[in-house]
Amino acid sequence: MKNLFIPHFIYWSLFMTSKENYHKVSILLSIYKVEDYLEECLDSLLNQSYHNLEIVCVDNGSPDNCGKILQKYAKKDSRIKIVTLKENRMLCGGRNAGLDHATGDFVCFVDPDDWVEKDHIKAMVDAILTKKDSLGNPYNLVLNRNAVSFMILADGSLKKMYDFGETSGEKTLNDVNLNVREDTEVPMWGRLYRKSFLDAHPDIRFLEGMNTDNIPYTFKLLAHMKRFYVIKGEENATYWRRLITPEGAITPVVLWKNMEIPICFDNLFDYLKKHHLAKNLRIPYHWFFTICFPRHKDQPRYYLRFKELMKKMEDTVKSSDVYKQEDRNLCDLLLYAPDFFNFMERYFTPVPVRISRSRIKLFGFIPFWYIRHKERKVYYDLFKIPLFKRVKTDDKEILYLFHFLPIWTRQTDRQ
């Protein structure tokens, strides 16, 4: 027994001092009505090349056989940890329940109808352990862009939708302000968070009763961390994302069939104001409104909900440098269009070319002198008869008689 004990002891000591042992990863699943896909998902997690895992499976009040599947897998592998909720708390409530039971050094999320390549976790852990930000500090968030999105069609075949971009390396809050897709393009299941950072902000939680999980949760965290790291390349794992069917996917419901997006932005803005961060982070209401409003099933209420949001945000939008002119234009249109129908007419009308006009009338009613400005052209009419046209280019100015006959040219300084 001694001869057997010594090698076993040595092996166990080596394992205890390995890098993985000191960095446990909690993988959180919120499970509801996915019995057809759950086993394949769990198999892909148990077969990860990174072994020190805690797979927190939240049975989110699922009425099908998901609970029995979890029990079967928990008997096979002690890394499966089951949390049972009596009633469904929607996706966000399930995420919160998973966070409540996570004990790892790092936290990531996986959707139970997904399947992941074996190096998905390892690639993110390697990055968060070895990469330093531009100030020499460790990162609190790694995004894995090595992902391809597939949709399962009605006949069971897979259709490739898109991958998640080519950019890699350090990203900052400024990058997100300039392009919201730097963050939102990668959903919750492509992220690895340092749990100590999450614990330092216990008031940042998913909004109970909702399916919109990345807003405002990820934006609140970003406002505090300011920098994160993105991995993308052949040396890293690919994450194969599956959607059940177009009808079963959560995204269309969140974007076009409920009021969750403006509610989430309202919650996010309140949080940023409370923590004096409102002028540091650009809330992407323009991006999401542009996506959602034209396709939303209840446009009048959606318009009113965003109008209420703009009443709160107006001063910040117009005084903060992180917001763009397109944000301010939408803010004004939502606030100052007199009613919904006026808003619709103006929102869906292309922006016209800038034109200004001035008129002089004889005796107050006879059109005499008429001037029109259209971009770099000025038209002069006398008694409604075309008289002159002045055209200014980068290097010259031309005067036309009767709007078409050039009679004078003057060179100007190039602008």
Coordinates of N, CA and C in Angstrom, one line a residue, residues 207 210 212 215 254-255 258-269 283 285 288-289 292 296 301-309 312-313:
L207 N -32.0 41.8 -14.5 CA -33.3 42.2 -14.1 C -34.3 41.1 -14.1
M210 N -37.1 39.1 -16.7 CA -36.9 39.5 -18.1 C -36.0 38.4 -18.8
T212 N -34.0 39.8 -21.5 CA -32.9 40.6 -21.9 C -31.8 40.5 -20.9
I215 N -28.2 43.5 -21.4 CA -28.5 44.9 -21.0 C -29.5 44.9 -19.9
V254 N -37.4 39.6 -27.6 CA -36.8 40.7 -26.8 C -36.9 42.0 -27.6
L255 N -36.6 41.9 -28.9 CA -36.4 43.1 -29.7 C -37.8 43.6 -30.2
N258 N -41.8 42.9 -27.0 CA -42.1 43.4 -25.6 C -41.4 44.8 -25.4
M259 N -41.5 45.2 -24.2 CA -40.9 46.6 -23.9 C -39.6 46.5 -23.1
E260 N -38.9 45.3 -23.1 CA -37.8 45.1 -22.3 C -36.6 46.1 -22.6
I261 N -36.4 46.4 -23.8 CA -35.2 47.2 -24.2 C -35.3 48.6 -23.6
P262 N -36.4 49.4 -23.8 CA -36.4 50.7 -23.1 C -36.4 50.6 -21.6
I263 N -37.0 49.5 -21.0 CA -37.0 49.4 -19.6 C -35.5 49.1 -19.1
C264 N -34.8 48.3 -19.8 CA -33.4 48.1 -19.5 C -32.6 49.4 -19.6
F265 N -32.8 50.1 -20.6 CA -32.0 51.4 -20.7 C -32.4 52.4 -19.6
D266 N -33.6 52.4 -19.2 CA -34.1 53.2 -18.1 C -33.3 52.8 -16.8
N267 N -33.3 51.5 -16.6 CA -32.6 51.0 -15.4 C -31.1 51.3 -15.5
L268 N -30.5 51.1 -16.6 CA -29.1 51.4 -16.8 C -28.8 52.9 -16.6
F269 N -29.6 53.8 -17.1 CA -29.3 55.2 -16.9 C -29.4 55.6 -15.4
I283 N -25.2 55.2 -23.8 CA -26.3 54.2 -23.8 C -26.7 54.1 -25.3
Y285 N -29.2 53.7 -27.2 CA -30.7 53.7 -27.4 C -30.9 54.0 -28.9
F288 N -30.5 50.6 -30.9 CA -31.6 49.6 -30.7 C -32.9 50.1 -31.1
F289 N -33.1 51.4 -31.0 CA -34.4 52.0 -31.5 C -34.5 51.8 -33.0
C292 N -35.3 48.1 -33.6 CA -36.5 47.6 -33.1 C -37.8 48.3 -33.6
H296 N -41.4 46.6 -34.5 CA -42.1 46.3 -33.3 C -43.6 46.1 -33.4
R301 N -46.9 52.3 -28.2 CA -46.4 52.2 -26.9 C -44.9 52.2 -26.8
Y302 N -44.2 51.7 -27.8 CA -42.8 51.7 -27.9 C -42.3 53.1 -28.0
Y303 N -42.9 53.9 -28.8 CA -42.6 55.3 -29.0 C -42.7 56.0 -27.7
L304 N -43.8 55.8 -27.0 CA -44.1 56.5 -25.7 C -43.1 56.1 -24.7
R305 N -42.7 54.8 -24.7 CA -41.7 54.4 -23.7 C -40.4 55.0 -23.9
F306 N -39.9 55.1 -25.1 CA -38.7 55.8 -25.4 C -38.8 57.3 -25.2
K307 N -39.9 57.9 -25.4 CA -40.1 59.3 -25.1 C -39.9 59.6 -23.6
E308 N -40.4 58.7 -22.8 CA -40.2 58.9 -21.3 C -38.7 58.7 -21.0
L309 N -38.1 57.8 -21.7 CA -36.6 57.7 -21.4 C -35.9 58.9 -21.8
K312 N -35.7 61.8 -19.3 CA -34.7 61.6 -18.3 C -33.3 61.9 -18.8
M313 N -33.1 61.5 -20.0 CA -31.7 61.5 -20.5 C -31.3 62.7 -21.3

